[in-house]
Short mmCIF file of C-alpha atoms in Angstrom, two decimals:
data_model
loop_
_atom_site.label_atom_id
_atom_site.label_comp_id
_atom_site.label_asym_id
_atom_site.label_seq_id
_atom_site.Cartn_x
_atom_site.Cartn_y
_atom_site.Cartn_z
CA MET L 52 -30.19 -6.50 -47.50
CA ARG L 53 -28.01 -7.19 -44.48
CA TYR L 54 -28.95 -10.57 -43.01
CA GLU L 55 -28.57 -11.33 -39.31
CA LEU L 56 -27.79 -14.95 -38.50
CA TYR L 57 -28.29 -16.12 -34.90
CA TYR L 58 -26.58 -19.33 -33.86
CA TRP L 59 -24.42 -20.74 -31.07
CA PRO L 60 -21.08 -18.97 -31.38
CA THR L 61 -18.68 -21.83 -30.60
CA ILE L 62 -19.87 -24.62 -32.89
CA GLN L 63 -20.54 -25.20 -36.58
CA GLY L 64 -23.71 -27.15 -35.83
CA ARG L 65 -26.82 -26.55 -37.88
CA GLY L 66 -25.90 -22.89 -38.33
CA GLU L 67 -23.01 -23.90 -40.56
CA PHE L 68 -25.34 -24.83 -43.41
CA VAL L 69 -26.64 -21.26 -43.40
CA ARG L 70 -23.16 -19.74 -42.97
CA LEU L 71 -21.92 -21.67 -46.02
CA ALA L 72 -24.79 -20.37 -48.16
CA LEU L 73 -24.24 -16.76 -47.07
CA GLU L 74 -20.48 -17.06 -47.61
CA ALA L 75 -20.72 -18.76 -51.03
CA ALA L 76 -23.01 -15.98 -52.24
CA GLY L 77 -20.86 -13.21 -50.80
CA ALA L 78 -23.92 -12.00 -48.90
CA ASP L 79 -23.86 -9.10 -46.49
CA TYR L 80 -24.46 -10.73 -43.10
CA VAL L 81 -23.63 -10.59 -39.42
CA ASP L 82 -23.10 -13.73 -37.32
CA VAL L 83 -24.74 -11.97 -34.39
CA ALA L 84 -24.05 -14.26 -31.44
CA ARG L 85 -20.35 -14.50 -32.21
CA LYS L 86 -20.14 -10.86 -31.21
CA ASN L 87 -23.01 -10.67 -28.79
CA MET L 88 -24.42 -13.87 -27.35
CA GLN L 89 -26.90 -11.97 -25.22
CA ALA L 90 -28.60 -10.59 -28.33
CA MET L 91 -29.52 -14.16 -29.31
CA LEU L 92 -30.77 -15.04 -25.85
CA ASP L 93 -32.84 -11.85 -25.84
CA VAL L 94 -34.70 -13.04 -28.94
CA LEU L 95 -35.21 -16.54 -27.53
CA GLU L 96 -36.56 -15.13 -24.28
CA ASP L 97 -38.66 -12.30 -25.70
CA PRO L 98 -42.21 -13.00 -24.51
CA LYS L 99 -43.71 -10.49 -26.94
CA LEU L 100 -42.59 -12.18 -30.17
CA ALA L 101 -45.60 -13.15 -32.28
CA ARG L 102 -43.62 -15.76 -34.22
CA PRO L 103 -41.00 -17.05 -31.80
CA PRO L 104 -38.30 -19.51 -32.88
CA PHE L 105 -38.07 -22.73 -30.86
CA ALA L 106 -34.28 -22.87 -31.17
CA PRO L 107 -31.31 -21.48 -33.13
CA PRO L 108 -30.45 -21.08 -35.91
CA PHE L 109 -32.73 -18.25 -36.93
CA LEU L 110 -32.31 -15.48 -39.45
CA ARG L 111 -33.49 -11.91 -39.43
CA ALA L 112 -34.19 -10.60 -42.91
CA GLY L 113 -35.78 -7.18 -42.69
CA ARG L 114 -39.01 -7.68 -40.75
CA LEU L 115 -38.93 -11.47 -41.06
CA LEU L 116 -37.56 -13.76 -38.37
CA ILE L 117 -37.16 -17.28 -39.81
CA ALA L 118 -36.14 -20.44 -37.95
CA GLN L 119 -35.42 -24.08 -38.84
CA THR L 120 -32.30 -24.58 -40.94
CA ALA L 121 -33.97 -26.06 -44.02
CA ASN L 122 -36.64 -23.35 -43.92
CA ILE L 123 -33.98 -20.62 -43.79
CA LEU L 124 -32.21 -22.13 -46.80
CA HIS L 125 -35.51 -22.49 -48.67
CA PHE L 126 -36.05 -18.78 -48.11
CA LEU L 127 -32.50 -17.70 -48.91
CA GLY L 128 -32.00 -19.94 -51.96
CA PRO L 129 -33.51 -17.77 -54.69
CA ARG L 130 -32.40 -14.53 -52.95
CA LEU L 131 -28.76 -15.62 -52.90
CA GLY L 132 -28.79 -17.16 -56.38
CA LEU L 133 -28.38 -20.60 -54.79
CA SER L 134 -31.64 -22.06 -56.00
CA PRO L 135 -33.71 -21.87 -59.17
CA ARG L 136 -36.93 -19.88 -58.84
CA ALA L 137 -39.31 -22.49 -60.30
CA GLU L 138 -41.49 -24.01 -57.58
CA SER L 139 -40.86 -27.61 -58.64
CA SER L 140 -37.08 -27.12 -58.45
CA ARG L 141 -37.34 -25.38 -55.08
CA LEU L 142 -39.42 -28.24 -53.68
CA TRP L 143 -36.89 -30.78 -54.91
CA LEU L 144 -33.96 -28.89 -53.38
CA HIS L 145 -35.87 -28.53 -50.13
CA GLN L 146 -36.69 -32.24 -50.14
CA LEU L 147 -32.97 -33.00 -50.43
CA GLN L 148 -32.10 -30.54 -47.65
CA LEU L 149 -34.69 -32.18 -45.37
CA THR L 150 -33.02 -35.52 -46.06
CA VAL L 151 -29.68 -33.91 -45.12
CA GLU L 152 -31.43 -32.89 -41.86
CA ASP L 153 -32.40 -36.53 -41.30
CA LEU L 154 -28.74 -37.45 -41.62
CA ILE L 155 -27.76 -34.67 -39.21
CA VAL L 156 -30.18 -36.04 -36.61
CA ASP L 157 -28.66 -39.49 -37.08
CA VAL L 158 -25.15 -38.07 -36.61
CA HIS L 159 -26.18 -36.12 -33.50
CA ASP L 160 -27.78 -39.22 -32.04
CA THR L 161 -24.57 -41.24 -32.41
CA HIS L 162 -23.23 -39.31 -29.41
CA HIS L 163 -26.56 -38.36 -27.79
CA PRO L 164 -28.91 -41.34 -28.15
CA VAL L 165 -30.47 -40.85 -24.72
CA GLY L 166 -30.99 -37.12 -25.01
CA ALA L 167 -29.42 -33.69 -25.30
CA HIS L 168 -29.87 -33.07 -21.58
CA LEU L 169 -27.01 -35.41 -20.64
CA TYR L 170 -23.31 -35.23 -21.43
CA TYR L 171 -21.89 -37.74 -23.87
CA GLU L 172 -19.96 -39.27 -20.99
CA ASP L 173 -23.25 -40.19 -19.34
CA GLN L 174 -24.59 -42.08 -22.35
CA GLN L 175 -21.45 -43.67 -23.74
CA ARG L 176 -22.77 -47.21 -23.58
CA GLU L 177 -25.89 -46.32 -25.61
CA ALA L 178 -23.79 -44.17 -27.95
CA LYS L 179 -21.67 -47.17 -28.85
CA ARG L 180 -24.70 -49.19 -29.90
CA ARG L 181 -26.27 -46.33 -31.84
CA SER L 182 -22.98 -45.56 -33.60
CA ALA L 183 -22.55 -49.16 -34.64
CA TYR L 184 -25.86 -48.84 -36.50
CA PHE L 185 -24.82 -45.54 -38.07
CA THR L 186 -21.34 -46.56 -39.18
CA GLY L 187 -22.38 -50.08 -40.17
CA GLU L 188 -25.60 -49.41 -42.03
CA ARG L 189 -27.35 -46.06 -41.91
CA ALA L 190 -24.54 -43.80 -43.21
CA ALA L 191 -24.08 -46.01 -46.28
CA GLU L 192 -27.81 -45.95 -46.92
CA LEU L 193 -28.05 -42.15 -46.79
CA LEU L 194 -24.81 -41.41 -48.65
CA GLY L 195 -25.74 -44.00 -51.25
CA TYR L 196 -29.01 -42.18 -51.80
CA PHE L 197 -27.27 -38.83 -52.28
CA GLU L 198 -24.74 -40.40 -54.65
CA ARG L 199 -27.62 -41.82 -56.68
CA VAL L 200 -29.31 -38.39 -56.81
CA LEU L 201 -26.08 -36.78 -57.99
CA ALA L 202 -25.62 -39.39 -60.72
CA ALA L 203 -29.25 -39.02 -61.83
CA ASN L 204 -28.89 -35.26 -62.36
CA THR L 205 -28.03 -35.36 -66.05
CA THR L 206 -28.92 -31.69 -66.64
CA GLY L 207 -25.97 -30.41 -64.62
CA ARG L 208 -23.27 -33.00 -64.07
CA GLY L 209 -21.46 -32.54 -60.80
CA HIS L 210 -24.31 -30.68 -59.08
CA MET L 211 -26.92 -32.25 -56.82
CA ALA L 212 -29.74 -30.54 -58.70
CA GLY L 213 -30.06 -28.43 -61.83
CA ARG L 214 -27.25 -26.79 -63.80
CA ALA L 215 -25.66 -24.51 -61.23
CA LEU L 216 -24.45 -24.33 -57.66
CA THR L 217 -27.22 -24.62 -55.05
CA TYR L 218 -27.30 -24.63 -51.26
CA VAL L 219 -27.68 -28.43 -51.39
CA ASP L 220 -24.23 -28.73 -53.00
CA LEU L 221 -22.86 -26.70 -50.09
CA SER L 222 -24.69 -28.90 -47.60
CA MET L 223 -23.21 -32.04 -49.16
CA PHE L 224 -19.76 -30.47 -48.82
CA GLN L 225 -20.43 -29.93 -45.12
CA VAL L 226 -21.77 -33.47 -44.65
CA ILE L 227 -18.67 -35.04 -46.23
CA ALA L 228 -16.31 -32.73 -44.31
CA GLY L 229 -18.11 -33.44 -41.06
CA LEU L 230 -18.23 -37.20 -41.54
CA ARG L 231 -14.53 -37.22 -42.39
CA TYR L 232 -13.82 -35.39 -39.14
CA ALA L 233 -16.09 -37.51 -36.95
CA PHE L 234 -15.75 -40.94 -38.55
CA PRO L 235 -12.45 -41.10 -40.48
CA ARG L 236 -12.30 -44.91 -40.35
CA MET L 237 -15.85 -45.27 -41.61
CA MET L 238 -15.22 -42.78 -44.40
CA ARG L 239 -12.07 -44.54 -45.60
CA ARG L 240 -14.27 -47.59 -46.06
CA LEU L 241 -17.25 -45.76 -47.63
CA GLU L 242 -15.57 -43.19 -49.87
CA PRO L 243 -14.81 -45.56 -52.77
CA SER L 244 -18.56 -46.12 -53.15
CA ILE L 245 -19.42 -42.39 -53.32
CA PRO L 246 -16.91 -40.95 -55.83
CA GLY L 247 -19.35 -38.30 -57.08
CA LEU L 248 -19.92 -36.82 -53.63
CA ILE L 249 -16.19 -36.77 -52.91
CA THR L 250 -15.50 -34.92 -56.17
CA LEU L 251 -18.30 -32.50 -55.34
CA HIS L 252 -16.83 -31.89 -51.87
CA ASP L 253 -13.39 -31.17 -53.32
CA ARG L 254 -14.76 -28.85 -55.98
CA ILE L 255 -16.78 -26.84 -53.43
CA ALA L 256 -13.73 -26.52 -51.16
CA ARG L 257 -11.79 -24.96 -54.07
CA ARG L 258 -14.37 -22.28 -54.89
CA PRO L 259 -12.69 -18.95 -54.09
CA GLU L 260 -15.42 -17.71 -51.69
CA ILE L 261 -15.50 -21.01 -49.83
CA ALA L 262 -11.71 -21.43 -49.76
CA ALA L 263 -11.41 -17.92 -48.30
CA TYR L 264 -14.10 -18.66 -45.74
CA LEU L 265 -12.55 -21.98 -44.66
CA ASP L 266 -9.26 -20.15 -44.22
CA SER L 267 -10.76 -17.37 -42.12
CA ASP L 268 -11.61 -17.27 -38.43
CA ARG L 269 -15.26 -17.02 -39.42
CA ARG L 270 -15.09 -20.81 -39.92
CA ILE L 271 -15.26 -22.32 -36.44
CA PRO L 272 -13.14 -25.50 -36.30
CA PHE L 273 -14.89 -28.83 -35.79
CA ASN L 274 -14.95 -29.69 -32.11
CA GLU L 275 -16.55 -32.01 -29.56
CA ASP L 276 -19.41 -29.64 -28.74
CA GLY L 277 -20.92 -29.67 -32.22
CA ILE L 278 -22.85 -32.21 -34.26
CA PHE L 279 -19.87 -33.88 -35.91
CA ARG L 280 -17.71 -35.08 -32.99
CA HIS L 281 -14.64 -37.23 -33.21
CA TYR L 282 -14.85 -39.92 -30.56
CA PRO L 283 -12.58 -42.73 -31.78
CA GLY L 284 -14.59 -45.30 -29.81
CA LEU L 285 -17.66 -44.57 -31.93
CA ASP L 286 -15.92 -44.85 -35.31
CA GLY L 287 -16.81 -48.40 -36.34
CA MET A 57 -56.48 -32.84 -59.44
CA ARG A 58 -56.43 -36.36 -58.03
CA TYR A 59 -53.55 -36.70 -55.58
CA GLU A 60 -51.80 -40.01 -55.00
CA LEU A 61 -50.40 -40.50 -51.50
CA TYR A 62 -47.84 -43.25 -50.96
CA TYR A 63 -47.26 -44.42 -47.41
CA TRP A 64 -46.99 -47.62 -45.35
CA PRO A 65 -50.49 -49.09 -45.34
CA THR A 66 -50.71 -50.40 -41.76
CA ILE A 67 -49.62 -47.39 -39.69
CA GLN A 68 -50.57 -43.75 -39.23
CA GLY A 69 -46.93 -42.72 -39.01
CA ARG A 70 -45.76 -39.63 -40.84
CA GLY A 71 -48.28 -40.23 -43.62
CA GLU A 72 -51.10 -39.37 -41.22
CA PHE A 73 -50.20 -35.67 -41.28
CA VAL A 74 -50.78 -35.68 -45.04
CA ARG A 75 -53.93 -37.84 -44.79
CA LEU A 76 -55.44 -35.38 -42.30
CA ALA A 77 -54.81 -32.44 -44.61
CA LEU A 78 -56.31 -34.21 -47.62
CA GLU A 79 -59.33 -35.35 -45.58
CA ALA A 80 -59.97 -31.96 -43.94
CA ALA A 81 -60.01 -30.32 -47.36
CA GLY A 82 -62.22 -32.99 -48.93
CA ALA A 83 -59.51 -33.49 -51.56
CA ASP A 84 -59.72 -36.12 -54.27
CA TYR A 85 -56.96 -38.58 -53.36
CA VAL A 86 -55.96 -42.21 -53.36
CA ASP A 87 -54.01 -43.79 -50.49
CA VAL A 88 -52.18 -45.94 -53.02
CA ALA A 89 -50.31 -48.48 -50.90
CA ARG A 90 -53.41 -49.41 -48.90
CA LYS A 91 -54.71 -50.97 -52.10
CA ASN A 92 -51.47 -51.86 -53.77
CA MET A 93 -48.30 -51.98 -51.70
CA GLN A 94 -46.24 -53.09 -54.69
CA ALA A 95 -47.00 -49.80 -56.46
CA MET A 96 -45.18 -47.96 -53.67
CA LEU A 97 -42.21 -50.32 -53.72
CA ASP A 98 -42.04 -49.92 -57.50
CA VAL A 99 -41.51 -46.18 -57.09
CA LEU A 100 -38.93 -46.64 -54.31
CA GLU A 101 -37.01 -49.15 -56.43
CA ASP A 102 -37.30 -47.39 -59.80
CA PRO A 103 -33.68 -46.80 -60.92
CA LYS A 104 -34.79 -44.37 -63.64
CA LEU A 105 -36.39 -41.74 -61.42
CA ALA A 106 -34.63 -38.40 -61.80
CA ARG A 107 -35.91 -37.15 -58.43
CA PRO A 108 -36.23 -40.25 -56.26
CA PRO A 109 -37.72 -40.09 -52.75
CA PHE A 110 -35.55 -41.45 -49.96
CA ALA A 111 -38.53 -42.85 -48.04
CA PRO A 112 -42.34 -42.66 -47.76
CA PRO A 113 -44.46 -40.63 -47.49
CA PHE A 114 -44.43 -39.18 -50.98
CA LEU A 115 -47.13 -37.58 -53.06
CA ARG A 116 -47.80 -37.64 -56.77
CA ALA A 117 -49.47 -34.45 -57.98
CA GLY A 118 -49.66 -34.50 -61.75
CA ARG A 119 -46.06 -34.70 -62.96
CA LEU A 120 -44.58 -33.87 -59.56
CA LEU A 121 -43.37 -36.48 -57.09
CA ILE A 122 -42.80 -34.83 -53.70
CA ALA A 123 -41.32 -36.42 -50.57
CA GLN A 124 -40.68 -35.37 -46.95
CA THR A 125 -43.84 -34.82 -44.90
CA ALA A 126 -43.32 -31.13 -44.16
CA ASN A 127 -42.42 -30.46 -47.79
CA ILE A 128 -45.61 -32.19 -48.98
CA LEU A 129 -47.70 -30.07 -46.61
CA HIS A 130 -45.86 -26.91 -47.68
CA PHE A 131 -46.83 -27.76 -51.27
CA LEU A 132 -50.41 -28.80 -50.51
CA GLY A 133 -51.22 -25.97 -48.07
CA PRO A 134 -52.30 -23.23 -50.48
CA ARG A 135 -53.75 -25.75 -52.96
CA LEU A 136 -56.06 -27.25 -50.32
CA GLY A 137 -56.96 -23.92 -48.71
CA LEU A 138 -55.02 -24.96 -45.61
CA SER A 139 -52.43 -22.21 -45.75
CA PRO A 140 -52.40 -18.53 -46.63
CA ARG A 141 -50.64 -17.71 -49.90
CA ALA A 142 -48.35 -14.96 -48.62
CA GLU A 143 -44.74 -16.15 -48.47
CA SER A 144 -44.12 -14.92 -44.93
CA SER A 145 -47.16 -16.84 -43.62
CA ARG A 146 -46.17 -19.97 -45.52
CA LEU A 147 -42.66 -19.83 -44.07
CA TRP A 148 -44.04 -19.46 -40.57
CA LEU A 149 -46.42 -22.41 -40.98
CA HIS A 150 -43.61 -24.48 -42.41
CA GLN A 151 -41.34 -23.54 -39.52
CA LEU A 152 -44.00 -24.78 -37.09
CA GLN A 153 -44.46 -28.01 -39.06
CA LEU A 154 -40.69 -28.63 -38.99
CA THR A 155 -40.82 -28.22 -35.21
CA VAL A 156 -43.64 -30.79 -35.16
CA GLU A 157 -41.26 -33.04 -37.10
CA ASP A 158 -38.64 -32.54 -34.38
CA LEU A 159 -41.20 -33.71 -31.83
CA ILE A 160 -42.05 -36.72 -34.02
CA VAL A 161 -38.38 -37.73 -34.13
CA ASP A 162 -38.25 -37.44 -30.34
CA VAL A 163 -41.35 -39.63 -29.99
CA HIS A 164 -39.97 -42.23 -32.41
CA ASP A 165 -36.70 -42.33 -30.52
CA THR A 166 -38.44 -43.08 -27.21
CA HIS A 167 -38.93 -46.64 -28.51
CA HIS A 168 -36.05 -46.74 -31.02
CA PRO A 169 -33.09 -44.91 -29.44
CA VAL A 170 -30.53 -47.33 -30.86
CA GLY A 171 -31.92 -47.43 -34.37
CA ALA A 172 -34.77 -48.43 -36.66
CA HIS A 173 -32.95 -51.61 -37.69
CA LEU A 174 -33.69 -53.32 -34.34
CA TYR A 175 -36.97 -54.28 -32.74
CA TYR A 176 -38.10 -52.36 -29.69
CA GLU A 177 -37.57 -55.50 -27.64
CA ASP A 178 -33.86 -55.37 -28.48
CA GLN A 179 -33.40 -51.81 -27.22
CA GLN A 180 -35.75 -51.72 -24.24
CA ARG A 181 -33.10 -50.73 -21.76
CA GLU A 182 -32.04 -47.70 -23.83
CA ALA A 183 -35.69 -46.89 -24.58
CA LYS A 184 -36.42 -46.57 -20.89
CA ARG A 185 -33.68 -43.98 -20.45
CA ARG A 186 -34.64 -42.03 -23.55
CA SER A 187 -38.32 -42.04 -22.58
CA ALA A 188 -37.55 -40.73 -19.12
CA TYR A 189 -36.01 -37.69 -20.81
CA PHE A 190 -38.98 -37.29 -23.13
CA THR A 191 -41.73 -37.69 -20.54
CA GLY A 192 -39.82 -35.80 -17.84
CA GLU A 193 -38.51 -32.83 -19.80
CA ARG A 194 -38.60 -32.72 -23.57
CA ALA A 195 -42.35 -33.15 -24.18
CA ALA A 196 -43.17 -30.30 -21.77
CA GLU A 197 -40.61 -28.10 -23.53
CA LEU A 198 -42.05 -28.72 -27.01
CA LEU A 199 -45.73 -28.62 -26.02
CA GLY A 200 -45.08 -25.50 -23.97
CA TYR A 201 -43.62 -23.87 -27.06
CA PHE A 202 -46.66 -24.74 -29.17
CA GLU A 203 -49.01 -23.52 -26.43
CA ARG A 204 -47.11 -20.23 -26.39
CA VAL A 205 -47.39 -19.91 -30.19
CA LEU A 206 -51.14 -20.56 -30.01
CA ALA A 207 -51.60 -17.92 -27.31
CA ALA A 208 -49.49 -15.41 -29.24
CA ASN A 209 -51.68 -15.69 -32.34
CA THR A 210 -53.99 -12.81 -31.61
CA THR A 211 -55.22 -12.48 -35.21
CA GLY A 212 -57.12 -15.75 -35.10
CA ARG A 213 -57.77 -17.03 -31.60
CA GLY A 214 -57.87 -20.80 -31.42
CA HIS A 215 -55.69 -21.35 -34.51
CA MET A 216 -51.95 -21.94 -34.50
CA ALA A 217 -51.41 -19.31 -37.19
CA GLY A 218 -53.54 -16.76 -38.96
CA ARG A 219 -57.33 -16.51 -38.96
CA ALA A 220 -58.38 -19.85 -40.42
CA LEU A 221 -57.72 -23.57 -40.28
CA THR A 222 -54.25 -24.59 -41.49
CA TYR A 223 -52.44 -27.90 -41.78
CA VAL A 224 -50.52 -27.02 -38.62
CA ASP A 225 -53.79 -27.06 -36.62
CA LEU A 226 -54.39 -30.56 -37.99
CA SER A 227 -50.85 -31.61 -37.09
CA MET A 228 -51.32 -30.38 -33.53
CA PHE A 229 -54.52 -32.44 -33.31
CA GLN A 230 -52.52 -35.51 -34.36
CA VAL A 231 -49.72 -34.76 -31.90
CA ILE A 232 -52.13 -34.49 -28.96
CA ALA A 233 -54.07 -37.60 -30.05
CA GLY A 234 -50.87 -39.55 -30.49
CA LEU A 235 -49.33 -38.48 -27.21
CA ARG A 236 -52.57 -39.36 -25.39
CA TYR A 237 -52.42 -42.83 -26.91
CA ALA A 238 -48.72 -43.42 -26.25
CA PHE A 239 -48.21 -41.60 -22.96
CA PRO A 240 -51.55 -41.34 -21.11
CA ARG A 241 -49.93 -40.90 -17.71
CA MET A 242 -47.62 -38.16 -18.95
CA MET A 243 -50.51 -36.39 -20.65
CA ARG A 244 -52.69 -36.45 -17.54
CA ARG A 245 -49.88 -34.56 -15.87
CA LEU A 246 -49.13 -32.16 -18.73
CA GLU A 247 -52.59 -31.34 -20.06
CA PRO A 248 -53.47 -28.73 -17.41
CA SER A 249 -50.52 -26.66 -18.63
CA ILE A 250 -51.59 -26.72 -22.30
CA PRO A 251 -55.31 -25.83 -22.23
CA GLY A 252 -55.21 -24.10 -25.60
CA LEU A 253 -53.80 -27.12 -27.43
CA ILE A 254 -56.37 -29.42 -25.80
CA THR A 255 -59.22 -27.14 -26.88
CA LEU A 256 -57.75 -27.01 -30.37
CA HIS A 257 -57.55 -30.83 -30.47
CA ASP A 258 -61.17 -31.18 -29.42
CA ARG A 259 -62.40 -28.61 -31.91
CA ILE A 260 -60.54 -30.27 -34.80
CA ALA A 261 -61.98 -33.67 -33.84
CA ARG A 262 -65.51 -32.22 -34.10
CA ARG A 263 -65.08 -30.79 -37.60
CA PRO A 264 -67.48 -32.78 -39.83
CA GLU A 265 -64.83 -33.89 -42.36
CA ILE A 266 -62.44 -34.96 -39.62
CA ALA A 267 -65.12 -36.63 -37.50
CA ALA A 268 -66.24 -38.61 -40.55
CA TYR A 269 -62.64 -39.56 -41.33
CA LEU A 270 -61.86 -40.66 -37.78
CA ASP A 271 -64.99 -42.81 -37.88
CA SER A 272 -64.09 -44.45 -41.20
CA ASP A 273 -61.78 -47.35 -41.93
CA ARG A 274 -59.54 -44.89 -43.79
CA ARG A 275 -58.23 -43.92 -40.33
CA ILE A 276 -55.82 -46.67 -39.31
CA PRO A 277 -55.97 -47.23 -35.54
CA PHE A 278 -52.91 -46.36 -33.45
CA ASN A 279 -50.78 -49.46 -32.98
CA GLU A 280 -47.35 -50.60 -31.85
CA ASP A 281 -45.83 -50.47 -35.34
CA GLY A 282 -46.28 -46.71 -35.77
CA ILE A 283 -44.61 -43.65 -34.27
CA PHE A 284 -46.94 -43.25 -31.27
CA ARG A 285 -46.70 -46.58 -29.44
CA HIS A 286 -48.22 -47.40 -26.11
CA TYR A 287 -45.63 -49.23 -24.01
CA PRO A 288 -46.71 -48.70 -20.39
CA GLY A 289 -43.13 -49.14 -19.19
CA LEU A 290 -42.08 -46.02 -21.11
CA ASP A 291 -44.84 -43.77 -19.82
CA GLY A 292 -43.04 -41.91 -17.04
#
């Protein structure tokens, strides 16, 4: 099965969670919009689609067109060997991924608290207030939760869930990498309290498939158009 | 199976999407925290839980403890007869519910753009800006999408997906009811452009199980502690 991923071609954004899963599994996939942006817009603007996506990312898998990041990963998990097949395990992984999504919204809103329709420069004052909440309180709350989940997984030490690598491990790697890029000062303060997540991040980065991907031009660098943006004034 | 729902006892909030599904299906369930708030806090604070929820709502179903609203509905759907069983249909319903969640975050942020740690009164200035975006642009975008999905469902006219009632129909009812409560002026302006969703809302409200629920004291009234809050100054 050749998968077609559709996502904005110049940012990691939400699409990166899907890219990491496809890369870690060595899946056969095309990152469509990086070669042909119009192909993505054509899907978004197709009035005849019976099941239209609201926004990227979306994935074409044979006749299926699936949107919403966590939904895509829920679908791909068992197919890529990145999730157990048992329903209870899949629900738990999905629950964790949805909590990652909550964190992603919080990160996005640090630089866009008024709305995505305005540039950051036009909401800087509000961004400063929102970021103070994120760096001072909310990030510690969410990362503390994930650290607790990791520690509570006694069946597979070092994984977020179960005995083997799952897409949630990859998502935690991306969260730590992104937070380090966007909020280096905050992370220097928080990292001592989340040693398990830091170890997990480092171990994922060393996996051959992931190391090769991070080294390739398929990995778009972090930048100030994505979700994780480095604005020193917002970093605590 | 007797389900146990755990959610804040004085607001509709995210729990309401689960309550509506349980009520529409005539399921055997207990809204635990409305009788015993401490029982919910006990779960949230239990250090021994292997799969802890990050926040309410969560559902106990036999030995399973499931959190994240959309995840709970994904689980309950086929069990309550509120979702087809085919995987492709379940993914589509779930995708729609996750887009409802996006709308819910947008609504919450109209009154809490700086963060949930502060009272509305302490972020009124930012709330006014964020609400102007929501009432002027974002709400029409999201409702327009759902109206388009409804119109594109030619297999079961009048339902969001498929031929029969699903939890997404119930969620759309709640979205319309909530937006009417919180933003009556905006809705008077927008409703002519979403006739299908309004008809769907009215039809759901007339279903005997839902009508009986809305009439009972199990339905918590909308109020200014929930997600849909009526602050006239934010209503466009």
